[in-house]
Coordinates of C-alpha atoms in Angstrom, one line a residue:
M1 CA 59.4 64.4 254.5
K2 CA 58.5 62.1 251.6
L3 CA 55.6 63.4 249.5
F4 CA 55.3 60.2 247.3
K5 CA 55.1 56.5 248.3
S6 CA 56.9 54.1 246.0
H7 CA 54.6 51.7 244.1
F8 CA 57.1 48.9 244.7
V9 CA 56.3 48.9 248.4
Y10 CA 53.5 46.5 249.2
D11 CA 52.0 45.3 252.4
R12 CA 51.8 41.6 253.3
R13 CA 48.2 41.1 251.9
K14 CA 49.3 42.5 248.5
R15 CA 52.4 40.3 248.4
N16 CA 50.3 37.2 249.1
G17 CA 47.9 38.1 246.3
I18 CA 50.8 38.6 243.8
L19 CA 52.2 35.2 244.9
F20 CA 48.9 33.4 244.4
F21 CA 48.4 35.0 241.0
A22 CA 51.9 33.9 239.9
I23 CA 51.2 30.3 241.1
L24 CA 47.9 30.3 239.2
C25 CA 49.6 31.4 236.0
L26 CA 52.3 28.7 236.3
A27 CA 49.6 26.1 236.9
C28 CA 47.7 27.2 233.7
L29 CA 50.9 27.1 231.7
G30 CA 51.5 23.6 233.0
V31 CA 48.1 22.4 232.1
I32 CA 48.5 23.8 228.6
A33 CA 51.9 22.1 228.2
V34 CA 50.6 18.7 229.3
S35 CA 47.5 18.9 227.0
K36 CA 49.8 19.8 224.1
N37 CA 52.0 16.8 224.9
L38 CA 49.0 14.5 225.1
T39 CA 47.6 15.8 221.8
D40 CA 51.0 15.5 220.0
S41 CA 51.6 11.9 221.3
P42 CA 51.7 9.1 218.7
A43 CA 48.7 7.3 220.2
A44 CA 46.5 10.4 219.9
T45 CA 47.7 11.0 216.4
L46 CA 46.9 7.5 215.4
Q47 CA 43.5 7.7 217.0
E48 CA 42.8 10.9 215.1
D49 CA 43.9 9.4 211.8
A50 CA 41.6 6.4 212.4
R51 CA 38.7 8.7 212.9
V52 CA 39.5 10.7 209.8
L53 CA 39.8 7.5 207.7
A54 CA 36.5 6.1 209.0
F55 CA 34.8 9.4 208.2
Q56 CA 36.3 9.4 204.7
K57 CA 35.1 5.8 204.1
E58 CA 31.6 6.8 205.1
I59 CA 31.7 9.8 202.7
D60 CA 33.0 7.5 199.9
S61 CA 30.2 5.0 200.6
L62 CA 27.5 7.7 200.5
K63 CA 29.0 9.0 197.2
A64 CA 28.9 5.5 195.7
I65 CA 25.3 5.0 196.8
E66 CA 24.3 8.3 195.2
L67 CA 26.1 7.6 192.0
E68 CA 24.4 4.2 191.8
R69 CA 21.1 5.8 192.4
R70 CA 21.6 8.4 189.6
K71 CA 22.4 5.7 187.1
P72 CA 19.6 5.4 184.5
K73 CA 17.5 2.3 185.3
I74 CA 17.0 -0.3 182.6
Y75 CA 13.6 -1.9 182.5
P76 CA 12.6 -5.1 180.5
F77 CA 11.4 -4.1 177.0
N78 CA 10.3 -5.6 173.8
P79 CA 13.4 -5.5 171.5
T80 CA 11.3 -4.6 168.5
L81 CA 10.2 -1.4 170.3
L82 CA 13.8 -0.4 171.1
T83 CA 14.0 3.4 171.4
D84 CA 17.0 5.7 170.8
Y85 CA 17.2 6.4 174.5
N86 CA 17.1 2.7 175.5
G87 CA 19.7 1.9 172.9
Y88 CA 22.0 4.6 174.2
K89 CA 21.7 3.4 177.8
L90 CA 22.4 -0.2 176.7
G91 CA 25.6 0.9 174.9
M92 CA 24.5 0.4 171.3
S93 CA 25.9 2.5 168.6
T94 CA 23.8 4.9 166.4
E95 CA 24.1 2.5 163.4
E96 CA 22.9 -0.5 165.5
I97 CA 19.9 1.4 166.8
D98 CA 19.1 2.7 163.3
R99 CA 19.1 -0.9 161.9
V100 CA 16.5 -1.9 164.6
V101 CA 14.3 1.1 163.8
R102 CA 14.4 0.4 160.1
F103 CA 13.5 -3.3 160.8
R104 CA 10.5 -2.2 162.9
E105 CA 9.4 0.4 160.3
S106 CA 9.3 -2.3 157.7
G107 CA 6.5 -4.0 159.7
K108 CA 8.6 -6.9 161.0
W109 CA 9.0 -8.2 164.5
F110 CA 11.8 -9.9 166.2
N111 CA 11.0 -13.5 167.1
S112 CA 14.3 -14.4 168.8
T113 CA 17.5 -13.0 170.3
A114 CA 19.5 -14.4 167.4
E115 CA 17.3 -12.5 164.9
F116 CA 17.9 -9.3 166.9
Q117 CA 21.6 -9.8 166.7
Q118 CA 21.5 -10.6 163.0
V119 CA 19.6 -7.4 162.2
S120 CA 21.3 -5.0 164.7
K121 CA 24.8 -6.6 164.2
V122 CA 25.6 -6.1 167.9
S123 CA 28.6 -7.9 169.3
D124 CA 28.3 -11.2 171.3
S125 CA 29.5 -9.5 174.4
L126 CA 27.0 -6.6 174.1
L127 CA 24.2 -9.0 173.3
A128 CA 25.0 -11.0 176.5
Q129 CA 24.6 -7.8 178.5
I130 CA 21.4 -6.6 177.0
S131 CA 19.5 -9.8 176.2
P132 CA 18.5 -10.4 179.8
Y133 CA 16.3 -7.2 179.5
F134 CA 14.4 -8.6 176.5
K135 CA 10.7 -9.1 177.2
W136 CA 8.9 -11.1 174.5
P137 CA 5.2 -10.8 173.9
K138 CA 3.0 -13.4 175.5
W139 CA 1.6 -14.6 172.2
L140 CA 5.1 -15.3 171.0
L141 CA 6.0 -17.2 174.2
E142 CA 2.8 -19.2 173.8
Q143 CA 3.7 -19.9 170.2
R144 CA 7.1 -21.2 171.3
K145 CA 5.5 -23.6 173.7
T146 CA 3.5 -25.2 170.8
P147 CA 6.0 -25.1 167.9
Q148 CA 4.7 -25.9 164.5
K149 CA 6.4 -27.6 161.7
K150 CA 8.6 -25.4 159.7
N151 CA 6.8 -25.9 156.4
N152 CA 3.4 -25.3 157.9
Y153 CA 4.6 -22.2 159.6
K154 CA 5.8 -20.7 156.3
K155 CA 2.5 -21.5 154.6
K156 CA 0.4 -20.1 157.4
W157 CA 2.1 -16.7 158.0
K158 CA 2.6 -14.2 155.2
T159 CA 5.6 -11.9 154.8
A160 CA 5.2 -8.1 155.3
E161 CA 5.4 -7.6 151.6
E162 CA 2.5 -10.0 151.0
K163 CA 0.3 -8.3 153.5
G164 CA -2.1 -5.5 152.9
M165 CA -2.3 -2.1 154.7
L166 CA -3.9 -2.4 158.1
N167 CA -4.9 1.3 158.2
S168 CA -6.6 1.1 154.8
L169 CA -8.6 -2.1 155.1
T170 CA -12.4 -1.9 154.9
Y171 CA -15.2 -3.6 156.6
E172 CA -15.7 -5.9 153.6
D173 CA -11.9 -6.7 153.6
L174 CA -12.3 -8.0 157.2
L175 CA -15.3 -10.1 156.4
A176 CA -13.4 -11.7 153.6
I177 CA -11.0 -13.2 156.1
E178 CA -12.1 -16.6 157.2
G179 CA -12.9 -16.5 160.9
V180 CA -13.7 -12.8 161.2
D181 CA -17.4 -12.1 161.8
E182 CA -19.4 -8.9 161.6
N183 CA -19.0 -8.0 165.3
A184 CA -15.2 -8.4 165.2
A185 CA -15.0 -6.4 161.9
T186 CA -17.1 -3.6 163.3
A187 CA -15.0 -3.4 166.6
I188 CA -11.7 -3.3 164.7
I189 CA -12.8 -0.6 162.3
R190 CA -14.3 1.5 165.1
H191 CA -11.2 1.2 167.3
R192 CA -8.9 2.1 164.4
D193 CA -10.9 5.2 163.6
K194 CA -11.0 6.2 167.3
V195 CA -7.2 6.2 167.7
G196 CA -6.7 7.8 164.3
G197 CA -5.0 4.8 162.8
Y198 CA -2.6 2.2 164.1
Q199 CA 1.1 3.0 164.7
V200 CA 2.2 -0.7 165.1
D201 CA 0.6 -4.0 164.4
F202 CA 0.2 -5.1 168.1
Q203 CA -2.0 -2.1 168.7
I204 CA -4.9 -4.2 167.3
Y205 CA -4.7 -6.3 170.5
S206 CA -6.2 -3.4 172.4
V207 CA -9.5 -3.8 170.5
Y208 CA -12.1 -4.8 173.2
G209 CA -14.4 -7.8 172.7
V210 CA -12.5 -9.5 169.9
D211 CA -10.8 -12.8 170.5
K212 CA -7.0 -12.9 170.1
S213 CA -7.1 -15.6 167.5
V214 CA -9.2 -13.4 165.3
K215 CA -6.7 -10.5 165.7
R216 CA -3.9 -12.9 164.7
L217 CA -5.9 -13.8 161.6
V218 CA -6.2 -10.1 160.7
L219 CA -2.5 -9.5 161.2
N220 CA -1.7 -12.5 159.0
H221 CA -3.3 -10.6 156.1
Y222 CA -2.6 -6.9 157.0
T223 CA 0.2 -4.9 158.6
V224 CA 0.9 -1.2 159.4
K225 CA 2.6 0.2 156.3
N226 CA 1.1 3.7 156.1
K227 CA 1.5 5.2 159.6
P228 CA -0.8 8.2 160.4
E229 CA 0.6 11.4 161.6
I230 CA 0.1 11.9 165.3
R231 CA 0.5 14.8 167.7
F232 CA 2.9 13.7 170.4
V233 CA 1.9 14.7 174.0
N234 CA 4.7 16.1 176.2
V235 CA 4.5 14.0 179.4
N236 CA 6.2 16.8 181.4
T237 CA 3.9 19.7 180.4
A238 CA 0.5 18.2 179.4
T239 CA -2.4 18.4 181.8
A240 CA -4.3 15.3 183.0
S241 CA -7.0 16.1 180.4
D242 CA -4.5 16.2 177.6
L243 CA -2.8 13.0 178.7
S244 CA -6.2 11.2 178.9
T245 CA -6.6 11.7 175.1
V246 CA -3.8 9.2 174.5
P247 CA -5.1 5.7 173.6
L248 CA -5.5 3.4 176.7
L249 CA -4.6 6.3 179.0
N250 CA -7.7 7.0 181.1
F251 CA -8.1 10.1 183.3
D252 CA -7.2 8.4 186.6
L253 CA -3.9 7.1 185.2
A254 CA -3.3 10.5 183.6
K255 CA -3.8 12.2 187.0
E256 CA -1.4 9.7 188.6
I257 CA 1.2 10.7 186.0
V258 CA 0.8 14.4 186.8
D259 CA 1.1 13.7 190.5
Y260 CA 4.2 11.5 189.9
R261 CA 6.0 14.2 187.9
T262 CA 5.1 16.9 190.4
L263 CA 6.6 15.0 193.3
R264 CA 9.8 14.3 191.3
E265 CA 10.0 17.7 189.6
G266 CA 9.7 16.1 186.2
I267 CA 10.1 12.8 184.3
S268 CA 13.4 12.0 182.7
S269 CA 12.5 8.8 181.0
L270 CA 9.1 7.4 179.8
E271 CA 10.1 4.0 181.4
E272 CA 9.5 5.6 184.8
L273 CA 5.8 5.3 184.0
K274 CA 6.1 1.5 184.3
D275 CA 6.2 1.9 188.1
L276 CA 2.8 3.5 188.3
E277 CA -0.1 1.6 189.7
G278 CA -2.4 0.2 187.0
M279 CA 0.3 0.4 184.3
T280 CA 0.7 -2.9 182.5
D281 CA 3.5 -3.8 180.0
F282 CA 1.0 -3.8 177.1
K283 CA -0.6 -0.6 178.1
Y284 CA 2.8 1.1 178.5
D285 CA 3.9 -0.1 175.0
I286 CA 0.8 1.6 173.5
I287 CA 0.9 4.8 175.5
A288 CA 4.6 5.3 174.9
L289 CA 3.9 5.6 171.1
Y290 CA 2.1 8.9 171.7
L291 CA 4.3 10.5 174.5
Q292 CA 7.5 12.4 174.3
I293 CA 9.9 14.2 176.7
N294 CA 11.5 17.6 175.9

């Protein structure tokens, strides 16, 4: 009498189940093998390579766009007011920038691209790159439209050495200039005292209520030689109230500067202010004299 039944003995139902399971396993192995062959086929490999190349091209394109966006923008500027930062962006050497600064500090102004090259001594190739960004004052452009005879021009305009000090002239000095009346003299003196003294000659053009021709007469006799000491305002940390103390910078524009720097987490270049609504080229040239970035 057998006490134990062998586990190798199955009935018909169990044998059919085992057979079905074996067939199912073989089918799965076959599907895996076919899939692997399809994946490893040359056509599939080429298709995968094409997708990788297209994806890489898209990444390279996005990188190029981002690099271009991060490049410092160059805005049109008056070459006489060239800053160290602008000169660096334009590819000028330290010596070339220093020559321009010394020329400006002597009370002189560039009247042409040729004069800029003569003073700065930049190469012809570099001049060709940066000269398209030169923006000349309107009064100089108007003067070029109506050129005067060379001899008359020399007689009319004095050199910087012949001129007096703009920040030291008196009310009586102004009245002594033919063409300057009492109202103009009063307005010029009051404006100079209000801003604490002129930093550059063209700042006199911000005097309200005085004709441009009168301002030119004054600049023919006087120029900025003794610059007053000023307290620069940090454009990235100053409040709107502090910014509004800068000449020509009212509170509305100061508030817009604060909003602009908040949205962009700071201002990296003063030239970004040129994009603000209500900011003109002349106003920017004056405001930039009193601002700094740390």
